[in-house]
Coordinates of C-alpha atoms and ligand atoms in Angstrom, one line a residue:
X1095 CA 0.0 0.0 0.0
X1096 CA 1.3 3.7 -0.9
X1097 CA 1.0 6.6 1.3
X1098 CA 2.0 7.0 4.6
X1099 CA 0.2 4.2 6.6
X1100 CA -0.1 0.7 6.2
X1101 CA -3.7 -0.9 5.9
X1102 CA -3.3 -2.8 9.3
X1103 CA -2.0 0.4 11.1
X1104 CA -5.5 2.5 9.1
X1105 CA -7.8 -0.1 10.6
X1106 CA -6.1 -1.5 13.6
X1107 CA -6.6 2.4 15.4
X1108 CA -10.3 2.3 14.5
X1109 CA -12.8 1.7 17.2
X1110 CA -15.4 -0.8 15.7
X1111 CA -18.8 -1.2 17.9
X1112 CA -21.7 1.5 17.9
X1113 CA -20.7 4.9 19.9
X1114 CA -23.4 5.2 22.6
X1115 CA -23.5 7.8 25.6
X1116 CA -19.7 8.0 25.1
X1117 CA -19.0 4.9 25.3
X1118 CA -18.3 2.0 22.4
X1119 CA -19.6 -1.2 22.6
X1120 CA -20.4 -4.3 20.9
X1121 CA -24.0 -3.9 19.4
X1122 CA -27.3 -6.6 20.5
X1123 CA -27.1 -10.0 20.2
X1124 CA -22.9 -9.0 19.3
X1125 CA -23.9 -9.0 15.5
X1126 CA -21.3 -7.6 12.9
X1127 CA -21.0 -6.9 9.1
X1128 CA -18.3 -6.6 7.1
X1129 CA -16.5 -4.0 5.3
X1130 CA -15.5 -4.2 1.8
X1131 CA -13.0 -2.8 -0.4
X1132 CA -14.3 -2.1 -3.3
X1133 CA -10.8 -1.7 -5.2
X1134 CA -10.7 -5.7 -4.3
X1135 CA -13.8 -7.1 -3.3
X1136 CA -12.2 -8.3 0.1
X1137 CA -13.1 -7.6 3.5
X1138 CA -11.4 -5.2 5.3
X1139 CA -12.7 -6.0 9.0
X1140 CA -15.9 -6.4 10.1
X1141 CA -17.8 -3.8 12.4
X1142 CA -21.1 -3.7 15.4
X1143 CA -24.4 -4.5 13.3
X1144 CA -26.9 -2.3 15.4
X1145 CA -30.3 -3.0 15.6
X1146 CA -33.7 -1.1 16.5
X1147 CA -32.8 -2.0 20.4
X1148 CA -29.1 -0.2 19.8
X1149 CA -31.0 2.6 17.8
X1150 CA -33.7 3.5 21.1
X1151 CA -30.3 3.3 23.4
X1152 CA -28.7 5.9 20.9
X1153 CA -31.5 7.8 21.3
X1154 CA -32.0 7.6 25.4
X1155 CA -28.2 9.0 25.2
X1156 CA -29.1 12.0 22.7
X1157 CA -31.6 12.7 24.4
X1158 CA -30.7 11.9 28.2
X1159 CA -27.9 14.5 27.0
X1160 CA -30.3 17.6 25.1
X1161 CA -30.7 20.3 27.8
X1162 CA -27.0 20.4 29.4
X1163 CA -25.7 20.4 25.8
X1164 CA -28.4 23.3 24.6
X1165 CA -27.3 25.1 27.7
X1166 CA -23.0 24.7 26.7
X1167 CA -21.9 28.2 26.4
X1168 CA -21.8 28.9 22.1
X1169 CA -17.8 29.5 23.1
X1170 CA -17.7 26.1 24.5
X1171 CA -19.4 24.5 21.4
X1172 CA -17.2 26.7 18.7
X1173 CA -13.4 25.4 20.0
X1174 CA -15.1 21.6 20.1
X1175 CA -15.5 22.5 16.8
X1176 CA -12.6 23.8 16.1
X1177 CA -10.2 21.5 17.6
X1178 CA -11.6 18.9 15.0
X1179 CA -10.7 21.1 12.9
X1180 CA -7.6 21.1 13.8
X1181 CA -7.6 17.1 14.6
X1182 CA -8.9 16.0 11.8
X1183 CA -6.2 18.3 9.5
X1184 CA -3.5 16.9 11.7
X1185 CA -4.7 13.4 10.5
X1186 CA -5.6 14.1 6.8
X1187 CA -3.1 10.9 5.5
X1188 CA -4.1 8.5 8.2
X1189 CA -8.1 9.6 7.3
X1190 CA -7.5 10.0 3.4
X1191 CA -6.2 6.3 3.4
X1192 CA -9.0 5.2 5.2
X1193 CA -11.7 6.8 3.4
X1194 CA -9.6 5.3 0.4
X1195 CA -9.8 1.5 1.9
X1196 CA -13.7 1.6 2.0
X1197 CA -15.2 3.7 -0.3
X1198 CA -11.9 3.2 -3.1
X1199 CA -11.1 6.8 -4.5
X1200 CA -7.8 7.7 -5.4
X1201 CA -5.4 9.6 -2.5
X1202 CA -5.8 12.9 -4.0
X1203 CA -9.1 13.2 -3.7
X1204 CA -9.4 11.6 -0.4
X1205 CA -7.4 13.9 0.8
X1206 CA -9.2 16.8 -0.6
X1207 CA -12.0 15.3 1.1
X1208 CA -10.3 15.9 4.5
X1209 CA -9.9 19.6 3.9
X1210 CA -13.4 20.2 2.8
X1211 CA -14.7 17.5 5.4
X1212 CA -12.5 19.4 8.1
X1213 CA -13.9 22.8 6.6
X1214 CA -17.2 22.6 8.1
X1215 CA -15.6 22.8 11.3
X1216 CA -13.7 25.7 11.1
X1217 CA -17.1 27.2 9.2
X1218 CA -19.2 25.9 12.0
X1219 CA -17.2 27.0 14.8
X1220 CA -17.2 30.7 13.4
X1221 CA -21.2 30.2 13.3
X1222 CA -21.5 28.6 16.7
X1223 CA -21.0 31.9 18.2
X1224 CA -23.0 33.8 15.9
X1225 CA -26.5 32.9 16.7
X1226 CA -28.9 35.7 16.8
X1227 CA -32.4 36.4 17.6
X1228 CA -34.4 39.8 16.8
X1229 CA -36.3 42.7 18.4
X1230 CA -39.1 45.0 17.2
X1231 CA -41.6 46.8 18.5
X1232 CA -45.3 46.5 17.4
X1233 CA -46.1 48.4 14.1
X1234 CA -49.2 49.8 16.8
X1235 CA -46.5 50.6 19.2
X1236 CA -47.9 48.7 22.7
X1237 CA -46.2 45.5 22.3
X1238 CA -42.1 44.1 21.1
X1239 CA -41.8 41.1 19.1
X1240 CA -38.6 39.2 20.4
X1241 CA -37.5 36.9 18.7
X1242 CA -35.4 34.0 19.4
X1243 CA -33.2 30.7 18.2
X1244 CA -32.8 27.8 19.8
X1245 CA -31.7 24.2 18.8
X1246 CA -34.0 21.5 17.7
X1247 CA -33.2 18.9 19.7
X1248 CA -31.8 15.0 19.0
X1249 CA -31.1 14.5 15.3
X1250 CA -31.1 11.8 13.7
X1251 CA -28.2 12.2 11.0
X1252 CA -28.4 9.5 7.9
X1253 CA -25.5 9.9 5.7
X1254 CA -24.4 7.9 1.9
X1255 CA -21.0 6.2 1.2
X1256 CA -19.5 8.7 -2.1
X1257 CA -18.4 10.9 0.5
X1258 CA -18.1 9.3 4.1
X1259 CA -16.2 11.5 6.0
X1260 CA -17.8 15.4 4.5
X1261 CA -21.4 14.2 4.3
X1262 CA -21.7 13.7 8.3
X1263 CA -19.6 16.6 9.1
X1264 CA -21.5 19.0 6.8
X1265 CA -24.5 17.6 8.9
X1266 CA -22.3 17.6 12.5
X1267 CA -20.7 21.2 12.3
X1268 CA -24.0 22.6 12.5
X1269 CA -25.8 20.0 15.1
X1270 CA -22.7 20.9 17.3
X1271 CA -22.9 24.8 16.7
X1272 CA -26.7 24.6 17.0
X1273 CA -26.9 23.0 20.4
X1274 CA -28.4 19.6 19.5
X1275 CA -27.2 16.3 20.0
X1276 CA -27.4 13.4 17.6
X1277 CA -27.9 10.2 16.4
X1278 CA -25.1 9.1 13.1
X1279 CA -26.4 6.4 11.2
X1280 CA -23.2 6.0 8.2
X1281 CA -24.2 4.4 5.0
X1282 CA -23.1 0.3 5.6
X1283 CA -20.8 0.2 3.0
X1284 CA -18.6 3.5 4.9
X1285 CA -18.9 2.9 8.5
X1286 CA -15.5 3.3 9.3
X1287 CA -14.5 7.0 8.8
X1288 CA -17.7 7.5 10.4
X1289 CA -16.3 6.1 13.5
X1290 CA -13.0 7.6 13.4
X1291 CA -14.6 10.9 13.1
X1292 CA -16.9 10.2 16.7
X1293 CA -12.9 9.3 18.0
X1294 CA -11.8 12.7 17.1
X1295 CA -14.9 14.7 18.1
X1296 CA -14.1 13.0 21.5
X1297 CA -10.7 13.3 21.3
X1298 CA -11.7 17.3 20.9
X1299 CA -13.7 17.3 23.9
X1300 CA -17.3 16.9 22.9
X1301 CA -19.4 15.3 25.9
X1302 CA -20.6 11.9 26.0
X1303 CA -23.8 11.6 24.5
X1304 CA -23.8 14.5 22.1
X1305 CA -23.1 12.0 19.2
X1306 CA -23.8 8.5 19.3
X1307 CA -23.4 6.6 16.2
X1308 CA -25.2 3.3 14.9
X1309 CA -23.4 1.7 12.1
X1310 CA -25.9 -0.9 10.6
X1311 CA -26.3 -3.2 7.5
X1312 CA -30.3 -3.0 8.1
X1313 CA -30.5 0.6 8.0
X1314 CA -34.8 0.7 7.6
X1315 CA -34.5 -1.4 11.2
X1316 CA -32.7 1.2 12.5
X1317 CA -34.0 4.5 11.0
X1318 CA -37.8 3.4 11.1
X1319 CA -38.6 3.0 15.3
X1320 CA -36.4 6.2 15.9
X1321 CA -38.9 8.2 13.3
X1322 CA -42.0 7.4 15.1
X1323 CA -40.2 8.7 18.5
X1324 CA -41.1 11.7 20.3
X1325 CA -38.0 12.4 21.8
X1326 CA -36.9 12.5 17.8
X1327 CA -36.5 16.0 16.5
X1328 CA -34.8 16.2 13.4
X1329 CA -34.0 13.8 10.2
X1330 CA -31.3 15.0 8.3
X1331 CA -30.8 12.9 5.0
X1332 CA -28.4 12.7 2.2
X1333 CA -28.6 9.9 -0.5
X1334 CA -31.3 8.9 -3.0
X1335 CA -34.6 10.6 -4.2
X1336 CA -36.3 7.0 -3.5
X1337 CA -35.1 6.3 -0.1
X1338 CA -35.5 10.4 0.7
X1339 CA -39.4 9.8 -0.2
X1340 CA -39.9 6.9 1.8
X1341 CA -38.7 9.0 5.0
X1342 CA -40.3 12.2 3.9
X1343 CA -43.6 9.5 4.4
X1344 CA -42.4 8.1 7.7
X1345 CA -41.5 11.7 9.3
X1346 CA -45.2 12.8 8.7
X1347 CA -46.1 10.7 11.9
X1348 CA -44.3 12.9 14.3
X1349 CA -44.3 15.8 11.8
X1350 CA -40.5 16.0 12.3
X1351 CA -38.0 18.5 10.9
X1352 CA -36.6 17.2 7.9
X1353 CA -33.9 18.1 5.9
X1354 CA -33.4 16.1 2.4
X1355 CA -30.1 16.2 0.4
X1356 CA -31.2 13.9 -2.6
X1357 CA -30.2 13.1 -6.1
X1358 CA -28.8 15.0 -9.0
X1359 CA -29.2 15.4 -12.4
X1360 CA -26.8 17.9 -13.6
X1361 CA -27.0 19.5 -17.0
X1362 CA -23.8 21.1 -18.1
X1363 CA -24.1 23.0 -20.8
X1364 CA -21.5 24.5 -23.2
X1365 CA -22.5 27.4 -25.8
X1366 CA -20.8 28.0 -28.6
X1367 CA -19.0 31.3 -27.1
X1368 CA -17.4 29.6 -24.1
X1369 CA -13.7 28.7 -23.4
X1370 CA -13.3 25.5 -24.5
X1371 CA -10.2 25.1 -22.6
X1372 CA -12.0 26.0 -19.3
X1373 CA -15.0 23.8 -20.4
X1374 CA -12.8 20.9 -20.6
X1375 CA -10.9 21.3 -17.3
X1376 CA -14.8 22.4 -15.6
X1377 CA -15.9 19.0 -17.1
X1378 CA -13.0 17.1 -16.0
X1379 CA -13.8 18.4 -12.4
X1380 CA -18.1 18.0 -12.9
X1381 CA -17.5 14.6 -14.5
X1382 CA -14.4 12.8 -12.8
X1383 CA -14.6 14.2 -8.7
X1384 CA -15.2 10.8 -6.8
X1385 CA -15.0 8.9 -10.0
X1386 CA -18.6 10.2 -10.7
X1387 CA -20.0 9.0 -7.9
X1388 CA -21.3 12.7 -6.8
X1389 CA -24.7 13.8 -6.0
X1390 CA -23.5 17.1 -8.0
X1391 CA -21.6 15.2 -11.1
X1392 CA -22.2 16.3 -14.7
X1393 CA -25.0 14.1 -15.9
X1394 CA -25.7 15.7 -19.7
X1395 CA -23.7 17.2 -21.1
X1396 CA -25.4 19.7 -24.0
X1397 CA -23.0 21.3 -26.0
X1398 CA -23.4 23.7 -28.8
X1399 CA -23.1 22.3 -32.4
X1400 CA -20.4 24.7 -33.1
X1401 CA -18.0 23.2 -30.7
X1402 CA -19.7 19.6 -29.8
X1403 CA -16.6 18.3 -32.3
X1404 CA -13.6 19.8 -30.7
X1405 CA -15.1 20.0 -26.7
X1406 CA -15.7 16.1 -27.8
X1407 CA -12.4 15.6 -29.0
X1408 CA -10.4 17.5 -26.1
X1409 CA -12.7 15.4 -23.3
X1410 CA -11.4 12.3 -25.0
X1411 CA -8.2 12.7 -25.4
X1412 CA -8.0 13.9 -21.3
X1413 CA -10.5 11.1 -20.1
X1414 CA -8.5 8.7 -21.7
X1415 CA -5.5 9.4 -19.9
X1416 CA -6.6 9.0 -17.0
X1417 CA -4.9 6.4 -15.0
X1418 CA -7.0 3.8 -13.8
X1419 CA -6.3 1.7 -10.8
X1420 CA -6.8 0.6 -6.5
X1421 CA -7.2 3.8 -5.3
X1422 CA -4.5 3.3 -2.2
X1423 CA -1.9 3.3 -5.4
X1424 CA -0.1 6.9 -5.3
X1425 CA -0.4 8.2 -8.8
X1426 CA -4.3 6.3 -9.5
X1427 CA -6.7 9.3 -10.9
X1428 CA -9.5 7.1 -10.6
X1429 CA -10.7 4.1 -8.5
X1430 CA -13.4 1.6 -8.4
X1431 CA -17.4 1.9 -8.1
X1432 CA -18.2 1.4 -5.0
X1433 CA -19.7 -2.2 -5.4
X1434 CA -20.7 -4.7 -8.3
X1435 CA -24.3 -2.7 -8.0
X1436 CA -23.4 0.2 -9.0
X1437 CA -20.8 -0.9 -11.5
X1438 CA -23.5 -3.0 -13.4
X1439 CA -25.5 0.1 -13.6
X1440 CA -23.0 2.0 -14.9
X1441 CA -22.6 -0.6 -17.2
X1442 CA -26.3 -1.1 -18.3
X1443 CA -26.9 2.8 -18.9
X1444 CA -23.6 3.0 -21.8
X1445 CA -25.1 -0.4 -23.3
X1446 CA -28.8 1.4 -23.0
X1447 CA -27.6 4.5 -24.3
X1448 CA -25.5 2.9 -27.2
X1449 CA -28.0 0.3 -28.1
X1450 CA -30.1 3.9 -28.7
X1451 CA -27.3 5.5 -31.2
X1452 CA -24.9 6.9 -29.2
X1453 CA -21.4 6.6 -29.9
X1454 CA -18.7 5.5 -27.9
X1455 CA -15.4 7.8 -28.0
X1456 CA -13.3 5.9 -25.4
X1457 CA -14.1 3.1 -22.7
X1458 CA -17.6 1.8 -22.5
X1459 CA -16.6 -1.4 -21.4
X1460 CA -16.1 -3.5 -17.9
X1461 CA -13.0 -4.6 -17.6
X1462 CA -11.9 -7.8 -16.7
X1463 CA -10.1 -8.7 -13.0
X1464 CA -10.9 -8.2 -9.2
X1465 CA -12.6 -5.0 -8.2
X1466 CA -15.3 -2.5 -9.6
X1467 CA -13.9 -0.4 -12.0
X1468 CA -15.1 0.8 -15.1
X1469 CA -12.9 3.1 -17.3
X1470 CA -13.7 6.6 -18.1
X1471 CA -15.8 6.8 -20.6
X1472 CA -17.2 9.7 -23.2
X1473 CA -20.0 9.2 -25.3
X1474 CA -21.5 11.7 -28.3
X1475 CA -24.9 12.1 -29.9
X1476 CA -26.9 10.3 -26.8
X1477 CA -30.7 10.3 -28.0
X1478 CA -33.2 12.3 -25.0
X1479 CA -34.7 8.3 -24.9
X1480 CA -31.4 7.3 -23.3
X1481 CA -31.9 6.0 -19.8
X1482 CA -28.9 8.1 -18.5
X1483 CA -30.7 11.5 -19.7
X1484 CA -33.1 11.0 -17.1
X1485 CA -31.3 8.7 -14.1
X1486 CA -28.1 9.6 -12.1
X1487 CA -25.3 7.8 -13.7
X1488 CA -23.1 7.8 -10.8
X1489 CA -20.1 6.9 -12.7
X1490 CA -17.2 8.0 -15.1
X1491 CA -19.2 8.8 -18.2
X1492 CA -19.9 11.3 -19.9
X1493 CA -23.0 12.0 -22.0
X1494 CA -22.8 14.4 -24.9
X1495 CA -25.8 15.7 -26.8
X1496 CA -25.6 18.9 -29.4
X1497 CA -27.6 21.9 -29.6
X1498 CA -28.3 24.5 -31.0
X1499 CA -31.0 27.5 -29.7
X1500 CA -30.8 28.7 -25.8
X1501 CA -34.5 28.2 -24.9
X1502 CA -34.8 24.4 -26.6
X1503 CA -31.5 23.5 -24.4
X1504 CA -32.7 25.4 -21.4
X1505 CA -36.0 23.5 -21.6
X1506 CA -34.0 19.7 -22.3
X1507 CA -32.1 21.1 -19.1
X1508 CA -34.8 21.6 -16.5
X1509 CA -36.6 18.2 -18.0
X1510 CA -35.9 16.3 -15.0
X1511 CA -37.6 15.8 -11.7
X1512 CA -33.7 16.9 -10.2
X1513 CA -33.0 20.2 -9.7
X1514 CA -29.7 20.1 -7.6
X1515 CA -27.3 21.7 -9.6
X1516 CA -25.8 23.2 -13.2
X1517 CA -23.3 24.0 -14.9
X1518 CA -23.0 27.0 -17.7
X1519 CA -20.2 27.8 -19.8
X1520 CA -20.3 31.0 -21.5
X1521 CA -18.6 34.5 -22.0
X1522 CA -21.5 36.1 -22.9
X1523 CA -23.1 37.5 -19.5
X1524 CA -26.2 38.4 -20.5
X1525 CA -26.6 35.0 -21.5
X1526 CA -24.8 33.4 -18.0
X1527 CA -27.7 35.5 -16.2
X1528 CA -30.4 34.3 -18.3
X1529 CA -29.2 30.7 -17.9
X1530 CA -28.7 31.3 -13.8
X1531 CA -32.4 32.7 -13.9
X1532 CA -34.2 30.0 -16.0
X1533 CA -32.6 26.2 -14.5
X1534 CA -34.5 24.8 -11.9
X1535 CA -31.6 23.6 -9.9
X1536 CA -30.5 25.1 -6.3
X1537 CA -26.9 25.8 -7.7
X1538 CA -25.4 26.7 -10.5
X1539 CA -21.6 26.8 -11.8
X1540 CA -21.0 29.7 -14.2
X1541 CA -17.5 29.0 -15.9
X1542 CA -16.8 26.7 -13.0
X1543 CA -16.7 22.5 -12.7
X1544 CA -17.3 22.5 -9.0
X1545 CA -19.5 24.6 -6.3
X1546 CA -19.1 22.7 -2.9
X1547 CA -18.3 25.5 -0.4
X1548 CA -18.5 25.2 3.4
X1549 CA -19.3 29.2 3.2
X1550 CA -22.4 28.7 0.9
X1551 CA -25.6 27.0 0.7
X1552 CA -25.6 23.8 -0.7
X1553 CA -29.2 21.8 -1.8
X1554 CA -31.6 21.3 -4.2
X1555 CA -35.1 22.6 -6.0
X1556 CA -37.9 20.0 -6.6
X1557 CA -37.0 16.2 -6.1
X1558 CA -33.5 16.9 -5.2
X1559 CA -34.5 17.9 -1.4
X1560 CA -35.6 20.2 0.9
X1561 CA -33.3 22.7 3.1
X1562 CA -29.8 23.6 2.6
X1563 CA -26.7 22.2 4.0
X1564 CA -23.1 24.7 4.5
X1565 CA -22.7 28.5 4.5
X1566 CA -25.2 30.3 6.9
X1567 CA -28.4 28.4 5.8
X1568 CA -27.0 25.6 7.1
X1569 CA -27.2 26.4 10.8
X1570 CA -30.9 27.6 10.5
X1571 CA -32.1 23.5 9.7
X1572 CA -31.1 22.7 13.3
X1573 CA -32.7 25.8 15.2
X1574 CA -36.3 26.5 15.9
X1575 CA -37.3 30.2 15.1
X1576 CA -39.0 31.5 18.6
X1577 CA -41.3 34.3 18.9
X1578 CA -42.3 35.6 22.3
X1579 CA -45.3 38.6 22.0
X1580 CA -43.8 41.0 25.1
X1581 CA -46.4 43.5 26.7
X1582 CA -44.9 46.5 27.5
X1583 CA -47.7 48.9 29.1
X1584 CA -48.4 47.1 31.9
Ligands
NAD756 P1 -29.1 5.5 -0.5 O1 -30.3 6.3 -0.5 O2 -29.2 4.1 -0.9 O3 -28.4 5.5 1.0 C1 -28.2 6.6 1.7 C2 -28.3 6.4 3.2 O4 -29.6 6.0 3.5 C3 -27.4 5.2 3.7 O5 -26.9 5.5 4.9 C4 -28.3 4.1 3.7 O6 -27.9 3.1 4.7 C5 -29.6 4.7 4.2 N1 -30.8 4.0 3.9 C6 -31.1 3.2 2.9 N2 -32.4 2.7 3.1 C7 -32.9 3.3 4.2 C8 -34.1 3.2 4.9 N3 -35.1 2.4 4.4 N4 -34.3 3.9 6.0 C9 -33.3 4.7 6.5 N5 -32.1 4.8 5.9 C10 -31.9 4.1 4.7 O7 -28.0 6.3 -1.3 P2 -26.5 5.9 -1.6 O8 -26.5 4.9 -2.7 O9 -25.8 5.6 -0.4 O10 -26.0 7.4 -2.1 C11 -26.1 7.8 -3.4 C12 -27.2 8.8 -3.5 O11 -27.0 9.9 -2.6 C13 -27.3 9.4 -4.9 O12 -28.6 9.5 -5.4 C14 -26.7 10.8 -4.7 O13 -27.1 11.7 -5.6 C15 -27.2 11.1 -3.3 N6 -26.4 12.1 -2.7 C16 -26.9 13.4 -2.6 C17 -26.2 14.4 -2.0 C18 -26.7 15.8 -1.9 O14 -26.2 16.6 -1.1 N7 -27.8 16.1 -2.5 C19 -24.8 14.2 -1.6 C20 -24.3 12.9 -1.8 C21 -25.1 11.9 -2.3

C-alpha cells in the first residue's frame, strides 16, 4: 500500500462497535458486518451491526444528553469544533487512506475530502458563536416582538458512502454549533471513517452523549422506530430521491424536521462562445470528482453544435489518460465503483444508451479482473430516450448531446424531476444570467466545474430535497425560530 500508513496500522486504530453515551460497545445479540473494499472485493474487518434496540439506546443518550448540551456556552461549542478542525487536518493521510480503503477513490481526492470534510468545522465554529435572535416593537407601538433561536433537539443524521467523511460533518458542524445532540447512522458500506470521526470529536472534547453513532447493514431497522419517536427531533438525510421519499412519508407521523439532500441530475451546458479550454478542465472536475459518484456530477452534457466536435475531442483525449487503478496506489486518478451494484449500472446505462445510437469515444466497457472499476468513458450524440438523460449515472461517463438554440437547451435542461445543480459555460453574461435565472436547480456553476463550499448554501429545487446544507443556511435547519409577543404597558 502507498502513502504514509499501512492498511493494518488504518484499521487496527479504529474503534469498531456502535458509539453510545460515550462509550463503544459491541451492538445486541454481538452481531457484525463486514467491510468491503471495493478496489478488491475483500473484506477489510468487520464492524457492530446495530439494531432497533441499539438505535432506542442511541437515542435515550441523545436525548438523556439535550438540555445540558443546549445550555454549553456557544464559546464552548465553537473550540469543540474547532479542535476537530484542527484534529482532523493533523490526521488528513491517516483519514485519506481510510476513506480510500472503503469507499476506493484515489489519494488525491481523499485527501481533498479531508480539507473540505475538516472545513465545516472551522465554518461551524465561526457560526456557533454567531447565533442571533431579533427585536421589534409592534407596528401599533404597545407590544415588542422578540424573537429567538434555539436548537432542535436529538437529530437523527443518515449519511451515503460517495463521500463518508464530509457528508456527516456537513450535517455535524452545524448540530454541534446549533446545540443539538445526535444520532449518526453511516451508509453500511462507509462505517469506518464515520467512526474515526466520533474518535476525534471525543478526542476534541465533545461530551458523551452528544453524538452516538449506529453503524448498521439494516438501515430501515434502525431509521424506522427512531422516526415514530417523540423524543426524535430532526432527520437530516443525504442519499437517494427513493429512499429520501420513503422518510419524507415516515416523518409525517411525528411531523418532524426534515432536511433532504437527494439526487442530481446535472445539465452542463456549453454554448458555442465559451472557453473550451476551461470547459474541458470544468468537465474534468463535474465529471471525474469521486470517480462520478457525486450527487452534483455532470450528468448531460449539452453542447453547442459549433464546438460539440472539438469539446468532444479535447474530453477524450483527457479522459482517456486517465490512470485507472486501487485507489490506495499513489499516482491512480480514478478508482473503483463502489460495489458490483453500482458498476452493473454504470454498465447497463452505456449499453442502454449505445444500443439507442450513441457513440462510444473511449471506454464503455467492464473490464476484466478483481474490483469495480469501469474506465472513463465519453459518449456523443446520446438520444433524449437514453436511460442516463433521465437517471443519475453515478459513474465516469460522460453523456454528450448537441444543440443549437438557448431556450430548446434550457427547456432539455430543466426536464428532469432533479434540480440540484448546473453548470454554464459562457462569456456572454447576459446570457450566464439568463441561464442562472431560468434552470431549476439550487446551484449553478458559471464557468466553473465545481460549487461545494463550506461558506455557501448547498441543496436542491424540486425532487433533489428540501433545506440547505453549509454556508449560513446551514445552521438555521437545526434551530427553531421563537417568537415571544412582550407586553410592555403594563
Ligand atoms: P441510499 O439512499 O441508498 O443510501 C443513503 C443512506 O440511506 C445510507 O446511509 C443508507 O444506509 C440509508 N438508507 C437506505 N435505506 C434506508 C431506509 N429504508 N431507512 C433509512 N435509511 C436508509 O443512497 P446511496 O446509494 O448511499 O448514495 C447515493 C445517492 O445519494 C445518490 O442518489 C446521490 O445523488 C445522493 N447524494 C446526494 C447528495 C446531496 O447533497 N444532494 C450528496 C451525496 C449523495
Amino acid at each position: 500500500m502507498s502513502g504514509t500508513f499501512s492498511e493494518a496500522e488504518v484499521l487496527g486504530g479504529i474503534e469498531k462497535g456502535l458509539l453510545i453515551g460515550g462509550r463503544f460497545r459491541a451492538a445486541a445479540g454481538g452481531r457484525t458486518f463486514a467491510v468491503e473494499n471495493p478496489a478488491t472485493g475483500e473484506s477489510l474487518c468487520e464492524v457492530a451491526d446495530g439494531s432497533a434496540e441499539d438505535a432506542r439506546d442511541a437515542l435515550a443518550a441523545a436525548s438523556a444528553a439535550q438540555s445540558s448540551w443546549a445550555a454549553t456556552a456557544p464559546r464552548e461549542r465553537s473550540e469543540i469544533l474547532r479542535r476537530a478542525y484542527d484534529l482532523l487536518v493533523e490526521r488528513t493521510e491517516e483519514i485519506a487512506a481510510l476513506i480510500t480503503l472503503e469507499m476506493g477513490k484515489s489519494l488525491a481526492e481523499s485527501r481533498a475530502e479531508v480539507a473540505y470534510g475538516a472545513e465545516f468545522f472551522r465554518w461551524y465554529s465561526e457560526e456557533a458563536v454567531r447565533i442571533q435572535g431579533d427585536f421589534a416593537v409592534e407596528p401599533g407601538g404597545s407590544g415588542r416582538i422578540v424573537l429567538m433561536r434555539q436548537p432542535v433537539g436529538p437529530s437523527l443524521l443518515i449519511t451515503p458512502w460517495n463521500v463518508p467523511l464530509a457528508m456527516p460533518t456537513r450535517k455535524i458542524g452545524p448540530a454541534i454549533a446549533a446545540g443539538c445532540t445526535m444520532i449518526l447512522k453511516p451508509a453500511e458500506q462507509t462505517p469506518l471513517t464515520a467512526l474515526l470521526l466520533a474518535s476525534v470529536l471525543g478526542e476534541a472534547g465533545l461530551p458523551d452523549g452528544v453524538l452516538n453513532v449506529v453503524t448498521t447493514s439494516d438501515p430501515g431497522a434502525v431509521a424506522e422506530p427512531l422516526m415514530h419517536d417523540d423524543r426524535l427531533r430532526k432527520l437530516s438525510f443525504t442519499g437517494s430521491t427513493d429512499v429520501g421519499r420513503k422518510l419524507i412519508a415516515s416523518s409525517a407521523d411525528k411531523v418532524l424536521k426534515t432536511s433532504m439532500e437527494l439526487g442530481g441530475n446535472a445539465p452542463f451546458i456549453v454554448c458555442a462562445d465559451a472557453d473550451i479550454d476551461a470547459a474541458v478542465d470544468g468537465a474534468m472536475i463535474a465529471k471525474m470528482r469521486n470517480i462520478g459518484e457525486a450527487c452534483i456530477a455532470a450528468n448531460r452534457f449539452y453542447v453547442h453544435a459549433d464546438v460539440a466536435e472539438e469539446f468532444t475531442s479535447r474530453l477524450t483525449a483527457r479522459m482517456s489518460k486517465m490512470v485507472v487503478g486501487r485507489g490506495i496506489d499513489e499516482g491512480v486518478e480514478v478508482g473503483p465503483l463502489i460495489d458490483a451494484d453500482q458498476r452493473d449500472k454504470v454498465a447497463t446505462l452505456v449499453d442502454d444508451a449505445v444500443g439507442r445510437g450513441a457513440r462510444v469515444h473511449t471506454g464503455g466497457a467492464v473490464p476484466s479482473g478483481p474490483g469495480y472499476f469501469y474506465p472513463p468513458t465519453v459518449l456523443s450524440e446520446v438520444p433524449s430516450s437514453a436511460r442516463m438523460v433521465e437517471e443519475e449515472i453515478f459513474g465516469p461517463v460522460a453523456a454528450i448531446s448537441p444543440f443549437t438554440d438557448e431556450q430548446e437547451v434550457l427547456r432539455s435542461a430543466n426536464a428532469t424531476r432533479a434540480g440540484l445543480v448546473s453548470y454554464v459555460f459562457t462569456r456572454d453574461t447576459g446570457r450566464a444570467i439568463r441561464f442562472a435565472e431560468g434552470l431549476e436547480t439550487g446551484m449553478v456553476g458559471l464557468n466553473r466545474g465545481f460549487v461545494s463550499n463550506p461558506a455557501a448554501p448547498f441543496g436542491g429545487m424540486k425532487q433533489s430535497g428540501l433545506g440547505r446544507e453549509g454556508g449560513r443556511a446551514g445552521i438555521e435547519e437545526y434551530l427553531e425560530l421563537k417568537y415571544v409577543a412582550v407586553d410592555v404597558d403594563r
